[in-house]
Amino acid sequence: MEYFRYRGIIEGFYGKPWEHQERLDMFEFMQANNLNAYIYAPKQDLYHRELWREPYKEEQLQLFKELIEKAGSCGINFTFAISPGLSLVYSSEEELETLIRKITPFLEMGVHSIGIFFDDVPFDLIHEEDRNSYSNLAEAQADFLTRVLQRLESTISAPQIIMCPTFYCNDPNLEYLRILGQRLPKNIDVFWTGPNVCSHEITTSHMQEVQKSLQRPATLWDNYPVNDGGMMPELHIGPYDHRDPELHTHVVGIYANPMALPEASKLPLYTFAQYLNSPSQYNPQDSWRQAVSTLLGEDNLSAMEKFYQSNTISCLEPEEPAYLTNLFKKVQEDFASFRFEQGLRTLREEIISMQATYSSLSAQDSKFFWEIRPWLEEYKLWTDYLDQAMITFSNLFTGFFTADEEQARESLQKALQGRTYLREVLKDAVDFRTRVCGDVVRNFLQQVLRSTVSIELQAEGKEWTALPPGIVRD
């Protein structure tokens, strides 16, 4: 049984588009996982958005031809999308003709599905001609798309249009959506991203409300595993999750928006495909382990599970990594209860495990591991910093509790050196371009600095005080 008409990928992220060969490879991956639809819509392709009126060059069209043929051979419906909303004059016949000329080469190459997107554009009519012709933005967009559909129907058989509205998430009861639903031809599909741009959860009841406003079931543009914009430091490799198994009752299909990292995206996309193909039987964790074993090899499963514990943050899992949070909470509780050896032992075991994980994964040479290398390198840095924190604490405890005064002085001096090192590297960490371990390890190291401030003051011959600089005790 096929639960969704469209089981697809939309290359719709901000940032560097995929390379031609990467798209060809992705089509083979899609075929292997029963995904049947692809939309070309990279925001950074100037001809897709800013220069939408300009035709593609002949050499670009030849690459598109190869993509379209490859998609067809893999059983994938290829949709060419254009995003004219930044400057489009909706009421202009000349603009309509310009758009038809732009998409005609794709129609001639056998494309029957066209995307016309109005996302991330002005919320109001910006041209005087349009303000004189329409009462509101929804009316203008519906009229323009109706005219496009009429032109396509006179040119090819059974054309498909999918549009992305300007208001594509949050409240499904907007007047804009109701007008769009009333005025758009019923055979034009409409995108929706859920309660948020990048939604933590999408429920059947929410999509039922969307369907009511649009007077048709929507198509989900699911912004996972994409990591563009403010999410760029994050690595989204976790399983597809928090989507109701009954979404297919109120959704035409789902397109996942991937990362600019095509190989790394395949890990969550594998789980996405399993959800689409059997939503009621889908288990995110089991699917993810199967994805790792299938795509990266079973030998890498243990190390990848460990690495993922430090890279869980995304719209699907917005909280700090749970494993690390619980581990460092336990370490801090041990220290606070004077169970120093137990706390250090827990810390040491974690560091050894992280070191082994880095060593194992950094030795791999496939493209997946090349793409995630920046996150692996940050993982190693946090491991090194934790190692220094453990040594610092060990020296601190020795310095405080040994009866040997000489050993105490040496240990506290080493603790002071470790503290100085940690303070400097935490300054550097502000400029990290990736985000690994969330803020859990960073916060732990900051607590290390706070708990050892007395030894630095002692070394400088100063009295410890909790009063801020410049305030003198009575």
CSV table of C-alpha atoms in Angstrom, one decimal:
chain,number,residue,atom,x,y,z
A,1,MET,CA,0.0,0.0,0.0
A,2,GLU,CA,1.2,3.5,-0.9
A,3,TYR,CA,0.3,5.9,1.9
A,4,PHE,CA,1.5,9.1,0.2
A,5,ARG,CA,1.3,10.1,-3.5
A,6,TYR,CA,4.5,12.2,-3.2
A,7,ARG,CA,7.4,10.6,-1.3
A,8,GLY,CA,10.1,13.1,-2.1
A,9,ILE,CA,13.0,15.3,-1.6
A,10,ILE,CA,13.0,19.0,-2.3
A,11,GLU,CA,16.4,20.6,-2.8
A,12,GLY,CA,15.1,23.9,-1.3
A,13,PHE,CA,17.7,25.0,1.2
A,14,TYR,CA,19.7,28.2,1.4
A,15,GLY,CA,23.4,27.7,0.7
A,16,LYS,CA,25.5,26.0,-1.9
A,17,PRO,CA,23.4,23.8,-4.1
A,18,TRP,CA,24.3,20.2,-4.7
A,19,GLU,CA,26.6,19.3,-7.5
A,20,HIS,CA,25.2,17.7,-10.6
A,21,GLN,CA,26.8,14.3,-9.8
A,22,GLU,CA,25.4,14.5,-6.3
A,23,ARG,CA,21.9,14.8,-7.6
A,24,LEU,CA,22.4,11.8,-9.9
A,25,ASP,CA,23.7,9.8,-7.0
A,26,MET,CA,20.7,10.9,-4.9
A,27,PHE,CA,18.3,9.7,-7.5
A,28,GLU,CA,19.8,6.2,-7.2
A,29,PHE,CA,19.4,6.4,-3.4
A,30,MET,CA,15.8,7.5,-3.8
A,31,GLN,CA,15.0,4.6,-6.2
A,32,ALA,CA,16.5,2.1,-3.7
A,33,ASN,CA,14.3,3.5,-0.9
A,34,ASN,CA,11.0,3.9,-2.8
A,35,LEU,CA,11.1,7.7,-3.0
A,36,ASN,CA,9.3,8.9,-6.1
A,37,ALA,CA,9.5,12.7,-6.3
A,38,TYR,CA,12.2,15.4,-6.5
A,39,ILE,CA,11.9,19.1,-6.7
A,40,TYR,CA,14.7,21.3,-8.0
A,41,ALA,CA,14.5,24.6,-6.0
A,42,PRO,CA,17.9,25.6,-4.5
A,43,LYS,CA,17.6,29.1,-3.2
A,44,GLN,CA,21.1,30.0,-4.2
A,45,ASP,CA,20.5,29.3,-7.8
A,46,LEU,CA,20.1,32.9,-9.0
A,47,TYR,CA,18.1,31.7,-12.0
A,48,HIS,CA,15.6,30.1,-9.7
A,49,ARG,CA,14.9,33.2,-7.6
A,50,GLU,CA,16.6,36.6,-8.1
A,51,LEU,CA,17.1,36.2,-11.9
A,52,TRP,CA,13.9,34.1,-12.5
A,53,ARG,CA,13.2,36.0,-15.7
A,54,GLU,CA,16.5,35.1,-17.2
A,55,PRO,CA,16.7,31.8,-19.2
A,56,TYR,CA,19.2,29.1,-18.3
A,57,LYS,CA,22.2,28.8,-20.6
A,58,GLU,CA,22.4,26.0,-23.0
A,59,GLU,CA,25.1,24.1,-21.0
A,60,GLN,CA,22.9,24.3,-17.9
A,61,LEU,CA,19.9,23.0,-19.8
A,62,GLN,CA,22.0,20.0,-21.0
A,63,LEU,CA,22.7,19.2,-17.4
A,64,PHE,CA,19.0,19.5,-16.6
A,65,LYS,CA,18.2,17.1,-19.4
A,66,GLU,CA,20.5,14.5,-17.9
A,67,LEU,CA,18.9,15.0,-14.5
A,68,ILE,CA,15.4,14.6,-15.9
A,69,GLU,CA,16.3,11.5,-17.9
A,70,LYS,CA,18.0,10.0,-14.8
A,71,ALA,CA,15.0,10.8,-12.7
A,72,GLY,CA,12.7,9.1,-15.2
A,73,SER,CA,14.8,6.0,-15.3
A,74,CYS,CA,14.7,5.8,-11.5
A,75,GLY,CA,10.9,6.2,-11.3
A,76,ILE,CA,11.1,9.7,-9.9
A,77,ASN,CA,8.8,12.6,-10.9
A,78,PHE,CA,11.0,15.6,-11.6
A,79,THR,CA,9.6,19.0,-10.7
A,80,PHE,CA,11.2,22.2,-11.9
A,81,ALA,CA,10.5,25.0,-9.5
A,82,ILE,CA,10.8,28.8,-9.9
A,83,SER,CA,10.5,31.4,-7.2
A,84,PRO,CA,9.4,34.7,-8.8
A,85,GLY,CA,7.7,36.3,-5.8
A,86,LEU,CA,10.4,38.8,-4.9
A,87,SER,CA,9.6,41.0,-7.9
A,88,LEU,CA,6.7,39.4,-9.9
A,89,VAL,CA,4.0,41.7,-11.2
A,90,TYR,CA,1.0,39.3,-10.7
A,91,SER,CA,-1.3,41.2,-13.0
A,92,SER,CA,1.1,41.5,-15.9
A,93,GLU,CA,0.6,39.4,-19.0
A,94,GLU,CA,4.1,40.1,-20.0
A,95,GLU,CA,5.3,38.6,-16.7
A,96,LEU,CA,3.2,35.5,-17.4
A,97,GLU,CA,4.8,35.1,-20.8
A,98,THR,CA,8.2,35.5,-19.3
A,99,LEU,CA,7.6,32.7,-16.9
A,100,ILE,CA,6.1,30.5,-19.6
A,101,ARG,CA,9.2,31.1,-21.7
A,102,LYS,CA,11.4,30.2,-18.7
A,103,ILE,CA,9.8,26.8,-18.1
A,104,THR,CA,9.2,25.9,-21.8
A,105,PRO,CA,12.6,24.1,-22.2
A,106,PHE,CA,11.7,21.9,-19.3
A,107,LEU,CA,8.3,21.1,-20.7
A,108,GLU,CA,10.0,20.1,-24.0
A,109,MET,CA,12.3,17.8,-22.0
A,110,GLY,CA,9.3,16.0,-20.7
A,111,VAL,CA,8.7,17.7,-17.3
A,112,HIS,CA,5.0,17.8,-16.5
A,113,SER,CA,5.3,19.1,-12.9
A,114,ILE,CA,6.1,22.8,-12.2
A,115,GLY,CA,6.7,24.4,-8.8
A,116,ILE,CA,5.9,28.1,-8.4
A,117,PHE,CA,6.9,29.4,-5.0
A,118,PHE,CA,6.0,32.5,-3.1
A,119,ASP,CA,7.8,31.8,0.2
A,120,ASP,CA,10.1,34.3,1.9
A,121,VAL,CA,8.8,37.2,-0.2
A,122,PRO,CA,7.0,40.5,0.7
A,123,PHE,CA,3.7,40.0,2.6
A,124,ASP,CA,1.9,42.7,0.7
A,125,LEU,CA,1.4,43.7,-2.9
A,126,ILE,CA,4.4,45.8,-3.8
A,127,HIS,CA,3.5,47.0,-7.3
A,128,GLU,CA,0.9,49.7,-8.0
A,129,GLU,CA,-0.5,47.7,-10.9
A,130,ASP,CA,-1.3,44.8,-8.6
A,131,ARG,CA,-2.8,47.0,-5.9
A,132,ASN,CA,-5.1,48.4,-8.6
A,133,SER,CA,-6.0,44.9,-9.8
A,134,TYR,CA,-6.4,42.9,-6.6
A,135,SER,CA,-7.7,43.3,-3.1
A,136,ASN,CA,-5.0,41.2,-1.4
A,137,LEU,CA,-2.0,39.0,-2.0
A,138,ALA,CA,-3.9,35.7,-2.0
A,139,GLU,CA,-6.2,36.9,-4.7
A,140,ALA,CA,-3.2,38.0,-6.8
A,141,GLN,CA,-1.4,34.7,-6.4
A,142,ALA,CA,-4.4,32.6,-7.1
A,143,ASP,CA,-5.2,34.6,-10.3
A,144,PHE,CA,-1.6,34.3,-11.6
A,145,LEU,CA,-1.4,30.5,-10.9
A,146,THR,CA,-4.8,30.0,-12.6
A,147,ARG,CA,-3.5,31.7,-15.7
A,148,VAL,CA,-0.3,29.7,-15.6
A,149,LEU,CA,-2.3,26.5,-15.3
A,150,GLN,CA,-4.5,27.5,-18.3
A,151,ARG,CA,-1.4,28.0,-20.4
A,152,LEU,CA,0.1,24.7,-19.4
A,153,GLU,CA,-3.1,22.8,-20.1
A,154,SER,CA,-3.0,24.3,-23.7
A,155,THR,CA,0.5,23.0,-24.1
A,156,ILE,CA,0.9,19.7,-22.4
A,157,SER,CA,-1.4,17.0,-21.1
A,158,ALA,CA,-2.1,16.6,-17.4
A,159,PRO,CA,0.2,19.3,-16.1
A,160,GLN,CA,0.9,19.5,-12.4
A,161,ILE,CA,1.5,22.7,-10.4
A,162,ILE,CA,2.6,22.8,-6.8
A,163,MET,CA,2.8,26.2,-5.1
A,164,CYS,CA,4.3,27.4,-1.9
A,165,PRO,CA,2.3,30.1,-0.3
A,166,THR,CA,3.8,33.2,1.4
A,167,PHE,CA,2.2,32.2,4.7
A,168,TYR,CA,3.2,28.5,4.8
A,169,CYS,CA,3.3,27.6,8.5
A,170,ASN,CA,1.9,28.4,12.0
A,171,ASP,CA,-1.8,29.3,12.1
A,172,PRO,CA,-3.8,27.4,9.5
A,173,ASN,CA,-6.8,29.6,10.0
A,174,LEU,CA,-5.5,32.7,8.2
A,175,GLU,CA,-7.8,34.6,5.9
A,176,TYR,CA,-4.9,34.5,3.3
A,177,LEU,CA,-5.1,30.7,3.3
A,178,ARG,CA,-8.9,30.6,3.1
A,179,ILE,CA,-8.9,33.0,0.1
A,180,LEU,CA,-6.2,30.9,-1.6
A,181,GLY,CA,-8.2,27.8,-1.0
A,182,GLN,CA,-11.3,29.3,-2.5
A,183,ARG,CA,-9.7,30.8,-5.6
A,184,LEU,CA,-7.0,28.3,-6.5
A,185,PRO,CA,-8.0,25.5,-9.0
A,186,LYS,CA,-8.4,22.3,-7.0
A,187,ASN,CA,-5.8,20.5,-9.0
A,188,ILE,CA,-3.0,22.8,-7.8
A,189,ASP,CA,-1.2,21.4,-4.8
A,190,VAL,CA,-0.2,23.6,-1.9
A,191,PHE,CA,2.8,23.3,0.4
A,192,TRP,CA,2.8,23.7,4.2
A,193,THR,CA,5.6,23.2,6.7
A,194,GLY,CA,3.6,22.6,9.8
A,195,PRO,CA,3.2,24.6,13.0
A,196,ASN,CA,6.6,26.2,12.5
A,197,VAL,CA,9.1,26.7,9.6
A,198,CYS,CA,11.0,23.8,11.1
A,199,SER,CA,8.5,21.9,13.0
A,200,HIS,CA,9.2,19.8,16.1
A,201,GLU,CA,6.0,17.9,15.7
A,202,ILE,CA,3.3,17.6,13.0
A,203,THR,CA,0.0,16.1,14.0
A,204,THR,CA,-2.9,14.8,12.0
A,205,SER,CA,-5.3,17.3,13.7
A,206,HIS,CA,-3.1,20.2,12.6
A,207,MET,CA,-3.1,19.0,9.0
A,208,GLN,CA,-6.8,18.6,9.2
A,209,GLU,CA,-7.2,22.3,10.0
A,210,VAL,CA,-4.8,23.1,7.1
A,211,GLN,CA,-6.9,21.0,4.7
A,212,LYS,CA,-10.1,22.8,5.9
A,213,SER,CA,-8.6,26.3,5.1
A,214,LEU,CA,-7.1,25.2,1.8
A,215,GLN,CA,-10.1,23.1,0.7
A,216,ARG,CA,-7.7,20.4,-0.2
A,217,PRO,CA,-5.1,18.2,1.6
A,218,ALA,CA,-1.8,20.0,1.7
A,219,THR,CA,1.6,18.7,0.7
A,220,LEU,CA,4.2,18.8,3.5
A,221,TRP,CA,7.5,20.7,2.9
A,222,ASP,CA,9.2,19.2,5.9
A,223,ASN,CA,12.3,21.2,6.9
A,224,TYR,CA,14.3,18.3,8.2
A,225,PRO,CA,17.2,17.4,8.0
A,226,VAL,CA,18.0,20.9,6.5
A,227,ASN,CA,20.5,22.9,8.5
A,228,ASP,CA,20.6,26.2,6.7
A,229,GLY,CA,20.4,29.7,8.2
A,230,GLY,CA,20.9,29.8,11.9
A,231,MET,CA,21.1,26.0,12.0
A,232,MET,CA,24.2,25.7,10.0
A,233,PRO,CA,26.5,24.9,13.0
A,234,GLU,CA,24.3,21.8,13.7
A,235,LEU,CA,24.6,18.4,12.1
A,236,HIS,CA,21.2,16.9,11.5
A,237,ILE,CA,21.8,13.1,11.3
A,238,GLY,CA,19.1,11.8,13.6
A,239,PRO,CA,16.1,9.8,12.6
A,240,TYR,CA,12.9,11.3,11.2
A,241,ASP,CA,10.5,11.6,14.1
A,242,HIS,CA,7.4,13.2,15.8
A,243,ARG,CA,5.2,12.9,12.7
A,244,ASP,CA,1.8,11.2,13.3
A,245,PRO,CA,1.4,7.8,11.6
A,246,GLU,CA,-2.0,8.9,10.3
A,247,LEU,CA,-0.7,12.1,8.4
A,248,HIS,CA,-1.5,10.4,5.1
A,249,THR,CA,-5.2,10.8,5.8
A,250,HIS,CA,-4.9,14.6,5.4
A,251,VAL,CA,-1.7,15.0,3.4
A,252,VAL,CA,-1.0,14.4,-0.3
A,253,GLY,CA,2.7,13.8,0.2
A,254,ILE,CA,5.8,14.8,2.1
A,255,TYR,CA,9.0,16.3,0.7
A,256,ALA,CA,12.0,16.4,3.0
A,257,ASN,CA,14.3,19.4,2.7
A,258,PRO,CA,17.8,18.1,3.1
A,259,MET,CA,21.1,19.6,4.2
A,260,ALA,CA,23.7,21.0,1.7
A,261,LEU,CA,25.6,17.8,2.6
A,262,PRO,CA,24.0,15.1,0.4
A,263,GLU,CA,25.8,12.1,1.8
A,264,ALA,CA,25.2,13.1,5.4
A,265,SER,CA,21.6,13.8,4.5
A,266,LYS,CA,21.1,10.2,3.4
A,267,LEU,CA,21.2,8.9,7.0
A,268,PRO,CA,18.0,10.7,8.1
A,269,LEU,CA,16.5,10.5,4.6
A,270,TYR,CA,16.8,6.7,4.8
A,271,THR,CA,14.6,6.8,8.0
A,272,PHE,CA,12.3,9.3,6.3
A,273,ALA,CA,11.7,6.9,3.5
A,274,GLN,CA,10.9,4.1,6.0
A,275,TYR,CA,8.3,6.3,7.7
A,276,LEU,CA,6.7,7.1,4.3
A,277,ASN,CA,6.5,3.5,3.2
A,278,SER,CA,5.1,2.2,6.5
A,279,PRO,CA,4.1,5.0,8.9
A,280,SER,CA,2.2,2.8,11.4
A,281,GLN,CA,5.1,0.3,11.7
A,282,TYR,CA,7.9,2.9,11.8
A,283,ASN,CA,10.3,2.9,14.7
A,284,PRO,CA,12.8,5.9,14.6
A,285,GLN,CA,15.6,4.3,16.6
A,286,ASP,CA,15.4,0.9,14.8
A,287,SER,CA,15.3,2.6,11.5
A,288,TRP,CA,18.3,4.8,12.3
A,289,ARG,CA,20.4,1.8,13.3
A,290,GLN,CA,19.4,0.1,10.1
A,291,ALA,CA,20.3,3.2,8.1
A,292,VAL,CA,23.8,3.4,9.7
A,293,SER,CA,24.4,-0.4,9.1
A,294,THR,CA,23.2,-0.2,5.5
A,295,LEU,CA,24.8,3.1,4.4
A,296,LEU,CA,28.0,3.1,6.5
A,297,GLY,CA,28.6,-0.5,7.5
A,298,GLU,CA,27.7,-2.4,10.6
A,299,ASP,CA,31.2,-2.0,11.9
A,300,ASN,CA,30.6,1.8,12.3
A,301,LEU,CA,27.3,1.4,14.2
A,302,SER,CA,28.7,1.6,17.7
A,303,ALA,CA,30.9,4.6,17.0
A,304,MET,CA,28.1,6.4,15.2
A,305,GLU,CA,25.7,5.8,18.0
A,306,LYS,CA,28.2,7.4,20.4
A,307,PHE,CA,28.9,10.3,18.0
A,308,TYR,CA,25.2,11.0,17.6
A,309,GLN,CA,24.8,11.3,21.3
A,310,SER,CA,26.7,14.6,20.9
A,311,ASN,CA,24.8,15.7,17.8
A,312,THR,CA,21.1,15.4,18.6
A,313,ILE,CA,20.1,19.0,18.4
A,314,SER,CA,17.6,19.9,15.6
A,315,CYS,CA,14.0,21.0,15.3
A,316,LEU,CA,13.1,17.4,16.1
A,317,GLU,CA,15.2,17.3,19.3
A,318,PRO,CA,15.6,21.0,20.3
A,319,GLU,CA,16.8,20.3,23.9
A,320,GLU,CA,20.5,19.8,24.9
A,321,PRO,CA,21.8,16.3,24.3
A,322,ALA,CA,20.1,14.1,26.9
A,323,TYR,CA,22.9,11.6,27.3
A,324,LEU,CA,25.5,14.3,28.0
A,325,THR,CA,23.2,16.3,30.2
A,326,ASN,CA,22.6,13.3,32.5
A,327,LEU,CA,26.2,12.3,32.5
A,328,PHE,CA,27.6,15.6,33.6
A,329,LYS,CA,24.8,16.1,36.1
A,330,LYS,CA,25.9,12.8,37.7
A,331,VAL,CA,29.6,13.9,37.7
A,332,GLN,CA,28.7,17.2,39.4
A,333,GLU,CA,26.5,15.5,42.0
A,334,ASP,CA,29.5,13.2,42.8
A,335,PHE,CA,31.8,16.1,43.2
A,336,ALA,CA,29.3,18.1,45.3
A,337,SER,CA,28.9,15.0,47.6
A,338,PHE,CA,32.7,14.6,47.9
A,339,ARG,CA,32.6,11.4,45.8
A,340,PHE,CA,35.7,12.7,43.9
A,341,GLU,CA,37.1,9.3,42.8
A,342,GLN,CA,33.7,8.2,41.5
A,343,GLY,CA,33.1,11.5,39.6
A,344,LEU,CA,36.6,11.3,38.1
A,345,ARG,CA,36.1,7.7,37.1
A,346,THR,CA,32.9,8.5,35.3
A,347,LEU,CA,34.6,11.4,33.5
A,348,ARG,CA,37.6,9.3,32.6
A,349,GLU,CA,35.4,6.5,31.1
A,350,GLU,CA,33.5,9.0,29.0
A,351,ILE,CA,36.7,10.6,27.7
A,352,ILE,CA,38.2,7.2,26.7
A,353,SER,CA,34.9,6.4,24.9
A,354,MET,CA,34.9,9.7,23.0
A,355,GLN,CA,38.6,9.3,22.1
A,356,ALA,CA,37.9,5.8,20.7
A,357,THR,CA,34.9,7.1,18.8
A,358,TYR,CA,36.9,9.9,17.1
A,359,SER,CA,39.7,7.5,16.3
A,360,SER,CA,37.3,5.1,14.7
A,361,LEU,CA,35.3,7.5,12.6
A,362,SER,CA,38.1,9.8,11.6
A,363,ALA,CA,39.9,6.8,10.0
A,364,GLN,CA,37.0,6.3,7.6
A,365,ASP,CA,37.5,7.7,4.1
A,366,SER,CA,34.0,7.7,2.5
A,367,LYS,CA,32.3,10.9,1.4
A,368,PHE,CA,29.9,10.7,4.4
A,369,PHE,CA,32.8,11.0,6.8
A,370,TRP,CA,34.4,13.7,4.7
A,371,GLU,CA,31.3,15.8,4.9
A,372,ILE,CA,31.0,15.4,8.7
A,373,ARG,CA,34.7,16.1,9.3
A,374,PRO,CA,34.2,19.6,10.7
A,375,TRP,CA,31.9,18.2,13.4
A,376,LEU,CA,34.3,15.3,14.1
A,377,GLU,CA,37.1,17.7,14.6
A,378,GLU,CA,35.1,19.8,17.1
A,379,TYR,CA,34.2,16.6,18.9
A,380,LYS,CA,37.9,15.9,19.3
A,381,LEU,CA,38.5,19.4,20.7
A,382,TRP,CA,35.8,19.0,23.3
A,383,THR,CA,37.2,15.6,24.2
A,384,ASP,CA,40.7,17.1,24.6
A,385,TYR,CA,39.2,19.9,26.8
A,386,LEU,CA,37.4,17.4,29.0
A,387,ASP,CA,40.7,15.5,29.4
A,388,GLN,CA,42.4,18.7,30.6
A,389,ALA,CA,39.4,19.4,32.9
A,390,MET,CA,39.7,15.9,34.4
A,391,ILE,CA,43.5,16.4,35.0
A,392,THR,CA,42.8,19.8,36.5
A,393,PHE,CA,40.2,18.4,38.9
A,394,SER,CA,42.5,15.5,39.8
A,395,ASN,CA,45.3,18.0,40.7
A,396,LEU,CA,42.9,20.2,42.6
A,397,PHE,CA,41.7,17.4,44.8
A,398,THR,CA,45.2,16.2,45.4
A,399,GLY,CA,46.3,19.7,46.3
A,400,PHE,CA,43.5,20.2,48.7
A,401,PHE,CA,43.6,16.8,50.5
A,402,THR,CA,47.2,15.6,50.5
A,403,ALA,CA,49.2,15.9,53.7
A,404,ASP,CA,52.4,16.4,51.7
A,405,GLU,CA,52.8,20.2,51.5
A,406,GLU,CA,55.3,20.0,48.6
A,407,GLN,CA,52.9,17.7,46.6
A,408,ALA,CA,50.1,20.1,47.4
A,409,ARG,CA,51.9,23.1,46.0
A,410,GLU,CA,52.9,21.2,42.9
A,411,SER,CA,49.4,19.9,42.3
A,412,LEU,CA,47.7,23.2,42.8
A,413,GLN,CA,50.3,24.8,40.4
A,414,LYS,CA,49.4,22.2,37.8
A,415,ALA,CA,45.7,22.8,38.5
A,416,LEU,CA,46.3,26.5,38.0
A,417,GLN,CA,48.0,25.8,34.6
A,418,GLY,CA,45.1,23.6,33.6
A,419,ARG,CA,42.6,26.4,34.5
A,420,THR,CA,44.5,28.9,32.5
A,421,TYR,CA,44.5,26.6,29.5
A,422,LEU,CA,40.7,25.9,29.8
A,423,ARG,CA,40.0,29.6,30.1
A,424,GLU,CA,41.8,30.3,26.8
A,425,VAL,CA,40.3,27.5,24.8
A,426,LEU,CA,36.8,28.5,26.0
A,427,LYS,CA,37.4,31.9,24.5
A,428,ASP,CA,38.3,30.3,21.2
A,429,ALA,CA,35.2,28.1,21.3
A,430,VAL,CA,33.0,31.2,20.9
A,431,ASP,CA,34.1,31.2,17.3
A,432,PHE,CA,33.5,27.5,16.5
A,433,ARG,CA,31.7,27.2,13.2
A,434,THR,CA,30.1,23.9,14.2
A,435,ARG,CA,28.0,23.0,17.2
A,436,VAL,CA,28.8,19.6,18.9
A,437,CYS,CA,27.7,18.6,22.4
A,438,GLY,CA,25.3,21.4,22.5
A,439,ASP,CA,26.3,23.7,25.3
A,440,VAL,CA,26.6,20.8,27.9
A,441,VAL,CA,30.4,20.4,27.8
A,442,ARG,CA,31.0,24.1,27.5
A,443,ASN,CA,28.9,24.8,30.6
A,444,PHE,CA,30.6,22.0,32.5
A,445,LEU,CA,34.0,23.6,31.7
A,446,GLN,CA,32.8,27.0,32.8
A,447,GLN,CA,31.8,25.4,36.1
A,448,VAL,CA,35.3,24.0,36.3
A,449,LEU,CA,36.6,27.6,36.0
A,450,ARG,CA,34.3,28.9,38.6
A,451,SER,CA,35.1,26.2,41.1
A,452,THR,CA,38.8,26.7,40.7
A,453,VAL,CA,38.9,30.5,40.9
A,454,SER,CA,40.2,30.4,44.4
A,455,ILE,CA,43.5,28.8,43.4
A,456,GLU,CA,44.2,31.6,40.9
A,457,LEU,CA,43.5,34.3,43.5
A,458,GLN,CA,45.7,32.4,45.9
A,459,ALA,CA,48.5,32.2,43.4
A,460,GLU,CA,48.2,36.0,42.9
A,461,GLY,CA,48.2,36.6,46.6
A,462,LYS,CA,44.7,37.9,46.7
A,463,GLU,CA,41.9,37.2,49.1
A,464,TRP,CA,38.8,35.5,47.7
A,465,THR,CA,35.7,37.6,47.7
A,466,ALA,CA,32.3,37.2,46.0
A,467,LEU,CA,32.0,41.0,45.7
A,468,PRO,CA,32.5,42.4,42.2
A,469,PRO,CA,35.6,44.4,41.5
A,470,GLY,CA,35.4,48.0,42.8
A,471,ILE,CA,33.2,47.2,45.7
A,472,VAL,CA,34.9,47.3,49.1
A,473,ARG,CA,33.8,45.5,52.2
A,474,ASP,CA,32.9,47.7,55.2
